[in-house]
Amino acid sequence: MAAPIRLASSSSVTLLASHSSIFTKFTSIPHLGFSFSVTTAATSGNPLLFCSRRGKRMAHTLVAKATLGLTYPAQIDSQKISFVAKDINLLEWKGDILAVGVTEKDMIKDEHSQFQNVVLKKLDSQLNGLLSQVSTEEDFTGKAGQSTILRLSGLGTKRVSLLGLGNGPSGLSVSAYRSLGESVASLAKASHANNVAVALASSQDLTPELKLSTASAIATGTLLGTYEDKRFKSESKKLALQSIDFLGLGAGPELEKKLKYSQEICSGVILGKELVNAPANVLTPEVLAEEAVKIASAYSDVFTATILDTEQCKERKMGSFLAVAAASANPPKFIHLCYKPLTGSVKTKLALVGKGLTFDSGGYNIKSGPGCLIELMKFDMGGSAAVLGAAKALGQIKPPGVEVHFIVAACENMISGTGMRPGDILTASNGKTIEVNNTDAEGRLTLADALVYACDQGVDKIVDLATLTGACIVALGPSIAGIFTPSDNLAKEVAAASEVAGEKLWRLPMEESYWDSMKSGVADMVNTGGRQGGSITAALFLKQGLMAEIAVKDGHNSTAQFVTGAHG
């Protein structure tokens, strides 16, 4: 079956096509990865890929090729949930579930076991004291993650639920309200509810700005909480939930705009989830490239797409990337999407670089033994999934003043007679030589050429996302990502952005003395420094080993501010 893409092998041409923690502001995207300032001359002669139709989500547009196992993702219509802000008393609302977020302070009762919180007191009075009675019997105190639900008759709502938020307003964060949205999603799915209203017992304590961000976080949690990947199941049930009403969180165009923004972000996050979830026999490097081109075609007013094949990567001397890809029957694809705003001048140029190993066997240093996770190595393209998800969100949001390059070196790390071997010496596109002492430290080899390519786009900052080292999981566990930077200012930006986005990040040191373990007797460097400090030496490899020479480019100085974000 012919692929729905077209290569233009020589000069750049114009793209001919017709139409979800991503980013709040693309002028600073610190919560995701590398960031450093360079100024270089942009390259030319980029080939272009073409793709046609306006798509449903990626889940429903993967090309039906003759995959291993004859597995094809089902075409499932995306679920639409409407969000409406209503400025009415929650006692007047009619529907399936009235969900009220409560803090531990809200649940305090007087000597007569009556709520002191005004909202809960009125609601309990409407229910003839049933709410206070049940909360006492079930020891519901409003702690984070707690929930209780009452089924009612004869009232406007069929069910009333209290959902715990934990500490008072000063202790609440974006993640707390996002968790509330996830709880709402669980309630809706368990009860097969068509419509749900969400309110806070103490919403009157929130400023107008906080009400906007709170509603946005709840909407995000609900959308992501209701999503289920059913593409590869022979049978699936359709979600009943159709609408979410926000009560007491304001109303008007500002809130509507904020909720729309949340939906656009979530569509990008969901794309990322579906890319990561797709098995390697379905999501090959070629299919990943096709998905990138579909984003460009869907938002062709702001996006162009460039896809380099093996020969074009050879012309660019991407020896490090091509060595990783050499053993696979599925050819590599180098993906480059470029976003340019519709109007106005560009004030900042950014590059987002994502690791794109659609499957990682480990190569000749094959993943083996307990805990090797080889059966999960389809997720080794998680960085590229986040990058393409960000591209989809950006295509909808269309922020002014920023140019963004989305770059992925997509390939598989397999085993064959044509594959790279331990001891081989590779030459990256900037001329640096690398002795391969472990073929399972392959991600940094693909990123090396991707980062050099990103520098050649003349960007100011580069953000890299990668499932780079298992050592990061050992250090920080499964839900915290590590970041590396020698810049304290960038570290502060990262911390601030992570709070806004509800992401959990932790700065790790870039200990320069560890670079000694990366030195080679026969090449400029080796590709891994061993188990101790594995995440640190990986960051040093990308920063010191490959990027040190870009501090002076294009005839003038530019300081390289470097941030790397990685999670095993």
Tab-separated table of C-alpha atoms in Angstrom, residues 200-538:
chain	number	residue	atom	x	y	z
A	200	LEU	CA	-15.971	23.960	45.387
A	201	ALA	CA	-17.214	24.369	48.927
A	202	SER	CA	-14.977	27.432	49.362
A	203	SER	CA	-14.868	28.911	45.870
A	204	GLN	CA	-15.706	32.327	47.340
A	205	ASP	CA	-12.163	32.418	48.770
A	206	LEU	CA	-10.593	32.297	45.301
A	207	THR	CA	-9.605	35.383	43.326
A	208	PRO	CA	-10.958	35.687	39.761
A	209	GLU	CA	-7.559	34.635	38.416
A	210	LEU	CA	-7.442	31.582	40.668
A	211	LYS	CA	-10.967	30.629	39.628
A	212	LEU	CA	-9.822	30.575	36.000
A	213	SER	CA	-6.771	28.421	36.702
A	214	THR	CA	-8.776	26.153	39.004
A	215	ALA	CA	-11.474	25.523	36.395
A	216	SER	CA	-8.766	24.891	33.806
A	217	ALA	CA	-6.991	22.345	36.020
A	218	ILE	CA	-10.250	20.530	36.820
A	219	ALA	CA	-11.172	20.423	33.127
A	220	THR	CA	-7.739	19.052	32.261
A	221	GLY	CA	-7.994	16.329	34.898
A	222	THR	CA	-11.479	15.377	33.741
A	223	LEU	CA	-10.539	15.166	30.070
A	224	LEU	CA	-7.428	13.102	30.714
A	225	GLY	CA	-9.221	11.019	33.339
A	226	THR	CA	-12.035	10.046	30.990
A	227	TYR	CA	-9.666	9.107	28.175
A	228	GLU	CA	-9.093	5.404	27.585
A	229	ASP	CA	-7.041	3.924	24.766
A	230	LYS	CA	-9.363	1.345	23.203
A	231	ARG	CA	-7.836	1.170	19.721
A	232	PHE	CA	-6.436	-2.316	20.136
A	233	LYS	CA	-9.385	-3.929	21.941
A	234	SER	CA	-11.873	-6.028	20.003
A	235	GLU	CA	-14.757	-4.596	22.052
A	236	SER	CA	-15.138	-1.289	23.875
A	237	LYS	CA	-17.875	0.728	25.520
A	238	LYS	CA	-18.553	4.331	24.652
A	239	LEU	CA	-18.201	6.923	27.398
A	240	ALA	CA	-21.601	8.220	28.527
A	241	LEU	CA	-20.320	11.588	29.820
A	242	GLN	CA	-21.308	14.474	27.570
A	243	SER	CA	-21.063	17.648	29.618
A	244	ILE	CA	-19.406	19.212	32.665
A	245	ASP	CA	-20.929	22.285	34.321
A	246	PHE	CA	-18.759	24.530	36.508
A	247	LEU	CA	-20.651	26.196	39.344
A	248	GLY	CA	-19.323	29.121	41.343
A	249	LEU	CA	-16.111	29.458	39.345
A	250	GLY	CA	-17.202	32.447	37.346
A	251	ALA	CA	-18.600	32.760	33.855
A	252	GLY	CA	-18.076	34.751	30.684
A	253	PRO	CA	-15.639	34.837	27.772
A	254	GLU	CA	-12.460	34.682	29.871
A	255	LEU	CA	-13.459	31.394	31.461
A	256	GLU	CA	-14.710	30.020	28.156
A	257	LYS	CA	-11.361	30.889	26.591
A	258	LYS	CA	-9.505	29.199	29.427
A	259	LEU	CA	-11.571	26.020	29.135
A	260	LYS	CA	-11.035	25.946	25.370
A	261	TYR	CA	-7.316	26.282	25.978
A	262	SER	CA	-7.442	23.286	28.332
A	263	GLN	CA	-9.161	21.206	25.682
A	264	GLU	CA	-6.511	22.128	23.119
A	265	ILE	CA	-3.718	21.209	25.505
A	266	CYS	CA	-5.404	17.911	26.332
A	267	SER	CA	-5.751	17.006	22.670
A	268	GLY	CA	-1.968	17.239	22.428
A	269	VAL	CA	-1.460	15.223	25.613
A	270	ILE	CA	-3.822	12.534	24.344
A	271	LEU	CA	-1.946	12.356	21.051
A	272	GLY	CA	1.240	11.823	23.048
A	273	LYS	CA	-0.431	9.062	25.061
A	274	GLU	CA	-1.611	7.310	21.921
A	275	LEU	CA	1.795	7.501	20.297
A	276	VAL	CA	3.436	6.001	23.385
A	277	ASN	CA	0.756	3.316	23.724
A	278	ALA	CA	0.955	2.197	20.091
A	279	PRO	CA	3.000	-1.030	19.809
A	280	ALA	CA	6.222	-1.076	17.848
A	281	ASN	CA	4.748	-3.348	15.178
A	282	VAL	CA	2.249	-0.570	14.416
A	283	LEU	CA	4.185	2.621	15.176
A	284	THR	CA	7.367	2.320	13.107
A	285	PRO	CA	9.672	5.277	12.399
A	286	GLU	CA	7.910	5.762	9.071
A	287	VAL	CA	4.465	5.850	10.678
A	288	LEU	CA	5.724	8.270	13.350
A	289	ALA	CA	6.903	10.525	10.525
A	290	GLU	CA	3.508	10.243	8.858
A	291	GLU	CA	1.830	11.318	12.066
A	292	ALA	CA	4.078	14.373	12.204
A	293	VAL	CA	3.140	15.277	8.658
A	294	LYS	CA	-0.552	14.935	9.491
A	295	ILE	CA	-0.104	17.577	12.177
A	296	ALA	CA	1.490	19.861	9.605
A	297	SER	CA	-1.298	19.258	7.120
A	298	ALA	CA	-4.022	19.783	9.716
A	299	TYR	CA	-2.522	23.158	10.694
A	300	SER	CA	-0.902	24.087	7.396
A	301	ASP	CA	-1.451	27.791	8.052
A	302	VAL	CA	1.336	27.719	10.654
A	303	PHE	CA	3.268	24.464	10.055
A	304	THR	CA	5.621	23.017	7.467
A	305	ALA	CA	7.071	19.503	7.586
A	306	THR	CA	10.463	18.167	6.543
A	307	ILE	CA	11.299	14.455	6.651
A	308	LEU	CA	14.818	13.222	5.898
A	309	ASP	CA	15.375	9.636	4.753
A	310	THR	CA	18.556	7.581	5.183
A	311	GLU	CA	20.366	9.027	2.190
A	312	GLN	CA	19.544	12.591	3.183
A	313	CYS	CA	20.792	11.910	6.714
A	314	LYS	CA	24.024	10.586	5.195
A	315	GLU	CA	24.387	13.834	3.267
A	316	ARG	CA	24.187	15.650	6.581
A	317	LYS	CA	26.809	13.273	8.046
A	318	MET	CA	24.502	12.002	10.810
A	319	GLY	CA	26.706	9.001	11.534
A	320	SER	CA	25.724	8.749	15.192
A	321	PHE	CA	21.972	8.566	14.470
A	322	LEU	CA	22.327	6.248	11.461
A	323	ALA	CA	24.506	3.790	13.391
A	324	VAL	CA	21.699	3.187	15.888
A	325	ALA	CA	19.234	2.618	13.040
A	326	ALA	CA	21.499	0.354	10.994
A	327	ALA	CA	20.297	-3.012	12.318
A	328	SER	CA	16.568	-2.500	11.749
A	329	ALA	CA	14.514	-3.553	8.739
A	330	ASN	CA	12.417	-0.427	9.347
A	331	PRO	CA	14.311	2.555	7.919
A	332	PRO	CA	14.920	5.649	10.069
A	333	LYS	CA	13.162	8.956	9.555
A	334	PHE	CA	14.419	12.340	10.689
A	335	ILE	CA	11.419	14.549	11.477
A	336	HIS	CA	11.350	18.333	11.473
A	337	LEU	CA	8.166	20.356	11.929
A	338	CYS	CA	8.418	24.142	11.904
A	339	TYR	CA	5.816	26.424	13.463
A	340	LYS	CA	5.710	30.081	12.436
A	341	PRO	CA	3.060	32.504	13.724
A	342	LEU	CA	0.397	33.789	11.371
A	343	THR	CA	1.242	37.452	11.902
A	344	GLY	CA	3.766	39.652	13.618
A	345	SER	CA	7.493	39.405	14.126
A	346	VAL	CA	9.294	36.462	15.703
A	347	LYS	CA	10.917	37.415	19.006
A	348	THR	CA	12.093	33.978	20.112
A	349	LYS	CA	13.148	30.863	18.228
A	350	LEU	CA	12.889	27.553	20.036
A	351	ALA	CA	13.585	23.931	19.242
A	352	LEU	CA	11.935	20.955	20.932
A	353	VAL	CA	13.928	17.765	20.456
A	354	GLY	CA	12.425	14.409	21.425
A	355	LYS	CA	14.062	10.998	21.623
A	356	GLY	CA	12.355	8.782	19.046
A	357	LEU	CA	13.312	5.133	19.583
A	358	THR	CA	10.128	3.359	18.484
A	359	PHE	CA	11.632	0.185	19.911
A	360	ASP	CA	14.838	-0.412	21.844
A	361	SER	CA	16.113	-3.975	22.137
A	362	GLY	CA	19.394	-2.736	23.534
A	363	GLY	CA	21.270	-3.899	20.449
A	364	TYR	CA	24.142	-6.329	21.028
A	365	ASN	CA	24.067	-5.249	24.680
A	366	ILE	CA	20.580	-6.685	24.660
A	367	LYS	CA	18.186	-5.889	27.472
A	368	SER	CA	17.915	-9.052	29.558
A	369	GLY	CA	17.200	-10.187	33.062
A	370	PRO	CA	14.684	-9.058	35.687
A	371	GLY	CA	13.749	-5.403	35.480
A	372	CYS	CA	15.112	-4.844	31.977
A	373	LEU	CA	11.600	-3.807	30.780
A	374	ILE	CA	12.268	-4.917	27.201
A	375	GLU	CA	8.556	-5.638	26.759
A	376	LEU	CA	7.837	-1.968	27.443
A	377	MET	CA	10.466	-0.529	25.131
A	378	LYS	CA	7.826	0.780	22.744
A	379	PHE	CA	7.757	3.734	25.149
A	380	ASP	CA	11.346	4.700	24.358
A	381	MET	CA	9.893	7.262	21.963
A	382	GLY	CA	8.109	9.057	24.801
A	383	GLY	CA	10.148	12.202	24.213
A	384	SER	CA	9.072	12.366	20.577
A	385	ALA	CA	5.462	11.726	21.607
A	386	ALA	CA	5.589	14.746	23.928
A	387	VAL	CA	7.170	16.858	21.195
A	388	LEU	CA	4.519	15.937	18.608
A	389	GLY	CA	1.775	16.374	21.193
A	390	ALA	CA	3.130	19.858	21.851
A	391	ALA	CA	3.086	20.531	18.110
A	392	LYS	CA	-0.568	19.556	17.852
A	393	ALA	CA	-1.505	21.782	20.779
A	394	LEU	CA	0.519	24.656	19.367
A	395	GLY	CA	-1.197	24.315	15.998
A	396	GLN	CA	-4.518	25.000	17.723
A	397	ILE	CA	-3.351	27.709	20.136
A	398	LYS	CA	-1.262	29.593	17.547
A	399	PRO	CA	0.757	31.835	19.901
A	400	PRO	CA	2.352	34.935	18.346
A	401	GLY	CA	5.969	36.028	18.531
A	402	VAL	CA	7.608	32.604	18.643
A	403	GLU	CA	9.014	30.225	16.043
A	404	VAL	CA	9.241	26.600	17.176
A	405	HIS	CA	11.102	23.710	15.576
A	406	PHE	CA	9.970	20.194	16.528
A	407	ILE	CA	12.743	17.671	15.864
A	408	VAL	CA	12.776	13.881	16.201
A	409	ALA	CA	15.407	11.374	15.055
A	410	ALA	CA	13.144	8.301	14.750
A	411	CYS	CA	14.533	4.780	14.468
A	412	GLU	CA	14.705	1.348	16.114
A	413	ASN	CA	17.648	-0.133	18.009
A	414	MET	CA	17.728	-3.759	16.891
A	415	ILE	CA	20.213	-6.605	16.325
A	416	SER	CA	21.487	-7.840	12.954
A	417	GLY	CA	24.652	-8.295	10.934
A	418	THR	CA	24.409	-4.690	9.793
A	419	GLY	CA	24.049	-3.226	13.284
A	420	MET	CA	26.559	-1.258	15.330
A	421	ARG	CA	28.785	-3.289	17.624
A	422	PRO	CA	30.426	-2.558	20.950
A	423	GLY	CA	33.775	-1.016	20.150
A	424	ASP	CA	32.662	0.703	16.944
A	425	ILE	CA	33.614	4.352	16.479
A	426	LEU	CA	30.917	6.694	15.169
A	427	THR	CA	31.237	10.190	13.748
A	428	ALA	CA	28.479	12.660	14.603
A	429	SER	CA	27.400	15.427	12.260
A	430	ASN	CA	29.568	17.988	14.056
A	431	GLY	CA	32.671	15.854	13.534
A	432	LYS	CA	32.938	14.498	17.071
A	433	THR	CA	33.892	10.815	17.305
A	434	ILE	CA	32.235	8.418	19.742
A	435	GLU	CA	33.445	4.988	20.831
A	436	VAL	CA	30.471	2.724	21.463
A	437	ASN	CA	31.087	0.848	24.687
A	438	ASN	CA	27.401	-0.030	25.158
A	439	THR	CA	24.859	-0.306	22.347
A	440	ASP	CA	22.046	0.129	24.896
A	441	ALA	CA	23.129	3.730	25.509
A	442	GLU	CA	21.701	4.565	22.094
A	443	GLY	CA	19.312	7.439	22.836
A	444	ARG	CA	22.116	9.938	23.356
A	445	LEU	CA	23.614	8.863	20.011
A	446	THR	CA	20.425	9.761	18.147
A	447	LEU	CA	19.999	12.966	20.144
A	448	ALA	CA	23.557	14.020	19.353
A	449	ASP	CA	22.800	14.534	15.658
A	450	ALA	CA	19.320	15.870	16.428
A	451	LEU	CA	20.769	18.572	18.686
A	452	VAL	CA	23.363	19.583	16.125
A	453	TYR	CA	20.558	19.865	13.558
A	454	ALA	CA	18.542	21.962	16.015
A	455	CYS	CA	21.477	24.338	16.464
A	456	ASP	CA	21.677	24.763	12.708
A	457	GLN	CA	18.134	26.175	12.714
A	458	GLY	CA	19.400	29.332	14.414
A	459	VAL	CA	17.308	28.862	17.551
A	460	ASP	CA	17.742	30.642	20.878
A	461	LYS	CA	16.837	27.741	23.139
A	462	ILE	CA	16.656	23.997	22.772
A	463	VAL	CA	14.449	21.813	24.950
A	464	ASP	CA	15.202	18.106	24.932
A	465	LEU	CA	12.880	15.401	26.241
A	466	ALA	CA	14.009	11.825	26.555
A	467	THR	CA	13.496	8.510	28.292
A	468	LEU	CA	17.255	8.578	28.452
A	469	THR	CA	18.443	6.554	31.436
A	470	GLY	CA	17.078	3.932	33.767
A	471	ALA	CA	19.327	5.555	36.348
A	472	CYS	CA	16.877	8.460	36.544
A	473	ILE	CA	14.067	6.097	37.586
A	474	VAL	CA	16.322	4.605	40.247
A	475	ALA	CA	17.135	8.074	41.552
A	476	LEU	CA	13.714	9.754	41.406
A	477	GLY	CA	11.118	7.023	41.037
A	478	PRO	CA	8.377	6.684	38.415
A	479	SER	CA	6.642	10.061	38.653
A	480	ILE	CA	9.417	12.676	38.924
A	481	ALA	CA	11.567	13.763	35.983
A	482	GLY	CA	15.143	14.901	36.394
A	483	ILE	CA	16.491	18.117	34.914
A	484	PHE	CA	20.077	19.175	34.425
A	485	THR	CA	21.447	22.668	33.870
A	486	PRO	CA	24.512	24.690	34.816
A	487	SER	CA	22.317	27.815	34.769
A	488	ASP	CA	20.646	28.768	38.035
A	489	ASN	CA	18.333	31.179	36.212
A	490	LEU	CA	17.055	28.453	33.935
A	491	ALA	CA	16.654	26.152	36.899
A	492	LYS	CA	14.384	28.751	38.512
A	493	GLU	CA	12.374	29.001	35.289
A	494	VAL	CA	11.989	25.263	35.264
A	495	ALA	CA	10.794	25.186	38.852
A	496	ALA	CA	8.264	27.958	38.229
A	497	ALA	CA	6.937	26.358	35.055
A	498	SER	CA	6.615	22.951	36.688
A	499	GLU	CA	4.385	24.435	39.381
A	500	VAL	CA	2.151	26.106	36.793
A	501	ALA	CA	1.923	22.914	34.751
A	502	GLY	CA	1.470	20.605	37.733
A	503	GLU	CA	4.571	18.605	36.762
A	504	LYS	CA	7.040	17.066	39.200
A	505	LEU	CA	10.652	17.857	38.361
A	506	TRP	CA	13.875	17.790	40.332
A	507	ARG	CA	17.185	19.394	39.501
A	508	LEU	CA	20.150	17.054	39.487
A	509	PRO	CA	23.806	18.118	39.469
A	510	MET	CA	26.032	18.269	36.401
A	511	GLU	CA	29.256	17.211	38.089
A	512	GLU	CA	31.968	18.081	35.577
A	513	SER	CA	34.510	15.765	37.191
A	514	TYR	CA	32.360	12.807	36.109
A	515	TRP	CA	33.315	13.606	32.517
A	516	ASP	CA	36.595	11.768	33.120
A	517	SER	CA	34.666	8.482	32.942
A	518	MET	CA	33.497	9.414	29.427
A	519	LYS	CA	36.954	9.775	27.914
A	520	SER	CA	38.109	7.323	25.254
A	521	GLY	CA	41.622	6.248	24.318
A	522	VAL	CA	40.761	6.002	20.632
A	523	ALA	CA	37.964	8.556	20.072
A	524	ASP	CA	36.764	11.881	21.460
A	525	MET	CA	34.538	10.123	23.993
A	526	VAL	CA	32.717	6.920	24.867
A	527	ASN	CA	28.926	6.825	24.893
A	528	THR	CA	28.450	5.733	28.497
A	529	GLY	CA	30.361	6.151	31.715
A	530	GLY	CA	29.028	3.155	33.588
A	531	ARG	CA	26.303	2.667	36.167
A	532	GLN	CA	27.355	5.186	38.810
A	533	GLY	CA	25.881	8.614	38.122
A	534	GLY	CA	24.452	7.339	34.849
A	535	SER	CA	21.984	10.178	34.354
A	536	ILE	CA	24.653	12.782	35.071
A	537	THR	CA	27.140	11.362	32.572
A	538	ALA	CA	24.375	11.144	29.956
